[in-house]
Amino acid sequence: MLDQVEPRLSKNLPPGHYAFSSLASERELTALASGNLAAADHFSRLAMDILQAAIKDGKQGAQFLPTLLGRQSKLELKLGQVDQAAKDAAKQLSMAQSSFEPGQYSSNLGYAYLNVGMALQAQGKADAARLAFGYATKHFESALGPNHPDTRNAVQLARMDA
């Protein structure tokens, strides 16, 4: 399907449009789902390069950066790049927090906290990870509801023993 989308994007959008970053990011997810970490890493870097170039050129796309950072952090954990995953997750959270008022709940914040928790857990920081998972739970419960699979996952992770 992605192969069918790309020519349409190329026909209708200028080179460097952030939609091409989104396409590369979707290819990353497809490669990751098939277990091809090398291809996933390639498409993750390509997506980030395209998006950063679009942003630098004053074009749209900055709103997609936290999503890319979150996806990149998850991939970095699978690649064993724990410290980089933690940095990217922290940046994702910071960017997501700047988009919302304090006390406002959002699934975007929930996913950012979840990614931070996963990175902290991989670093062996169990208490800090559980705290992040707890924040993810609060955001998911409010934004997605208590029965959503991501909410239930965050609840389970927040209750894990060290």
C-alpha positions as semicolon CSV with decimal commas, in nm:
position;residue;x (nm);y (nm);z (nm)
1;M;0,000;0,000;0,000
2;L;0,280;0,240;0,085
3;D;0,426;0,179;-0,260
4;Q;0,098;0,304;-0,408
5;V;0,093;0,615;-0,189
6;E;0,444;0,735;-0,267
7;P;0,391;0,814;-0,639
8;R;0,073;1,004;-0,551
9;L;0,256;1,209;-0,291
10;S;0,539;1,277;-0,536
11;K;0,289;1,394;-0,797
12;N;0,092;1,620;-0,564
13;L;0,345;1,754;-0,315
14;P;0,674;1,940;-0,349
15;P;0,997;1,757;-0,270
16;G;1,082;1,775;0,099
17;H;0,721;1,796;0,216
18;Y;0,680;1,653;0,564
19;A;0,432;1,395;0,430
20;F;0,734;1,209;0,293
21;S;0,862;1,189;0,650
22;S;0,534;1,032;0,753
23;L;0,565;0,781;0,470
24;A;0,917;0,686;0,578
25;S;0,796;0,653;0,937
26;E;0,519;0,417;0,826
27;R;0,780;0,213;0,641
28;E;0,975;0,203;0,967
29;L;0,674;0,056;1,147
30;T;0,624;-0,202;0,873
31;A;0,989;-0,307;0,887
32;L;0,975;-0,322;1,266
33;A;0,662;-0,539;1,257
34;S;0,841;-0,782;1,025
35;G;1,144;-0,793;1,253
36;N;1,378;-0,614;1,013
37;L;1,553;-0,384;1,258
38;A;1,811;-0,264;1,006
39;A;1,542;-0,147;0,764
40;A;1,341;0,003;1,050
41;D;1,649;0,197;1,161
42;H;1,709;0,319;0,805
43;F;1,352;0,444;0,764
44;S;1,350;0,597;1,111
45;R;1,658;0,803;1,028
46;L;1,518;0,894;0,686
47;A;1,189;1,009;0,840
48;M;1,372;1,226;1,092
49;D;1,605;1,373;0,827
50;I;1,315;1,465;0,599
51;L;1,114;1,618;0,882
52;Q;1,404;1,817;1,025
53;A;1,488;1,952;0,679
54;A;1,125;2,055;0,624
55;I;1,113;2,228;0,961
56;K;1,447;2,401;0,900
57;D;1,322;2,529;0,566
58;G;1,026;2,688;0,743
59;K;0,777;2,438;0,614
60;Q;0,512;2,258;0,815
61;G;0,559;1,936;1,006
62;A;0,688;2,033;1,350
63;Q;0,373;1,887;1,507
64;F;0,485;1,542;1,389
65;L;0,824;1,558;1,563
66;P;0,708;1,417;1,901
67;T;0,553;1,118;1,723
68;L;0,877;1,049;1,537
69;L;1,078;1,082;1,856
70;G;0,851;0,832;2,028
71;R;0,881;0,583;1,746
72;Q;1,256;0,635;1,734
73;S;1,284;0,577;2,109
74;K;1,096;0,245;2,084
75;L;1,322;0,132;1,800
76;E;1,635;0,238;1,987
77;L;1,530;0,021;2,280
78;K;1,498;-0,277;2,046
79;L;1,843;-0,195;1,906
80;G;1,990;-0,180;2,257
81;Q;2,056;0,194;2,237
82;V;1,908;0,255;2,581
83;D;2,063;0,593;2,661
84;Q;1,966;0,739;2,324
85;A;1,615;0,597;2,366
86;A;1,590;0,774;2,702
87;K;1,703;1,104;2,549
88;D;1,455;1,081;2,264
89;A;1,171;0,982;2,497
90;A;1,252;1,274;2,729
91;K;1,253;1,512;2,433
92;Q;0,921;1,368;2,315
93;L;0,772;1,425;2,661
94;S;0,906;1,779;2,682
95;M;0,761;1,868;2,343
96;A;0,428;1,706;2,426
97;Q;0,408;1,888;2,759
98;S;0,464;2,222;2,589
99;S;0,154;2,160;2,377
100;F;-0,084;2,121;2,671
101;E;-0,187;2,321;2,975
102;P;-0,098;2,174;3,317
103;G;-0,376;1,944;3,433
104;Q;-0,492;1,876;3,078
105;Y;-0,501;1,508;2,984
106;S;-0,402;1,371;2,646
107;S;-0,321;1,038;2,487
108;N;-0,015;1,210;2,333
109;L;0,116;1,281;2,682
110;G;0,026;0,928;2,786
111;Y;0,235;0,781;2,504
112;A;0,523;1,013;2,585
113;Y;0,517;0,907;2,952
114;L;0,493;0,543;2,844
115;N;0,804;0,581;2,627
116;V;0,991;0,754;2,910
117;G;0,890;0,470;3,142
118;M;1,010;0,205;2,898
119;A;1,347;0,378;2,861
120;L;1,385;0,422;3,238
121;Q;1,295;0,057;3,289
122;A;1,563;-0,045;3,036
123;Q;1,813;0,170;3,228
124;G;1,728;-0,022;3,546
125;K;1,550;0,275;3,707
126;A;1,245;0,080;3,821
127;D;1,100;0,335;4,063
128;A;1,123;0,622;3,815
129;A;0,981;0,397;3,543
130;R;0,679;0,305;3,757
131;L;0,619;0,674;3,826
132;A;0,623;0,749;3,451
133;F;0,389;0,455;3,388
134;G;0,158;0,596;3,655
135;Y;0,146;0,930;3,473
136;A;0,080;0,745;3,146
137;T;-0,207;0,564;3,318
138;K;-0,367;0,891;3,433
139;H;-0,350;1,038;3,086
140;F;-0,477;0,723;2,917
141;E;-0,763;0,676;3,162
142;S;-0,885;1,029;3,099
143;A;-0,819;1,043;2,725
144;L;-0,881;0,682;2,615
145;G;-1,084;0,536;2,898
146;P;-1,003;0,270;3,157
147;N;-1,070;-0,027;2,927
148;H;-0,846;0,079;2,638
149;P;-0,561;-0,171;2,583
150;D;-0,296;0,101;2,624
151;T;-0,451;0,208;2,954
152;R;-0,453;-0,149;3,081
153;N;-0,091;-0,193;2,970
154;A;0,017;0,124;3,151
155;V;-0,166;0,012;3,468
156;Q;0,011;-0,324;3,454
157;L;0,351;-0,162;3,401
158;A;0,293;0,086;3,687
159;R;0,226;-0,207;3,923
160;M;0,533;-0,410;3,828
161;D;0,782;-0,499;4,097
162;A;1,139;-0,380;4,071
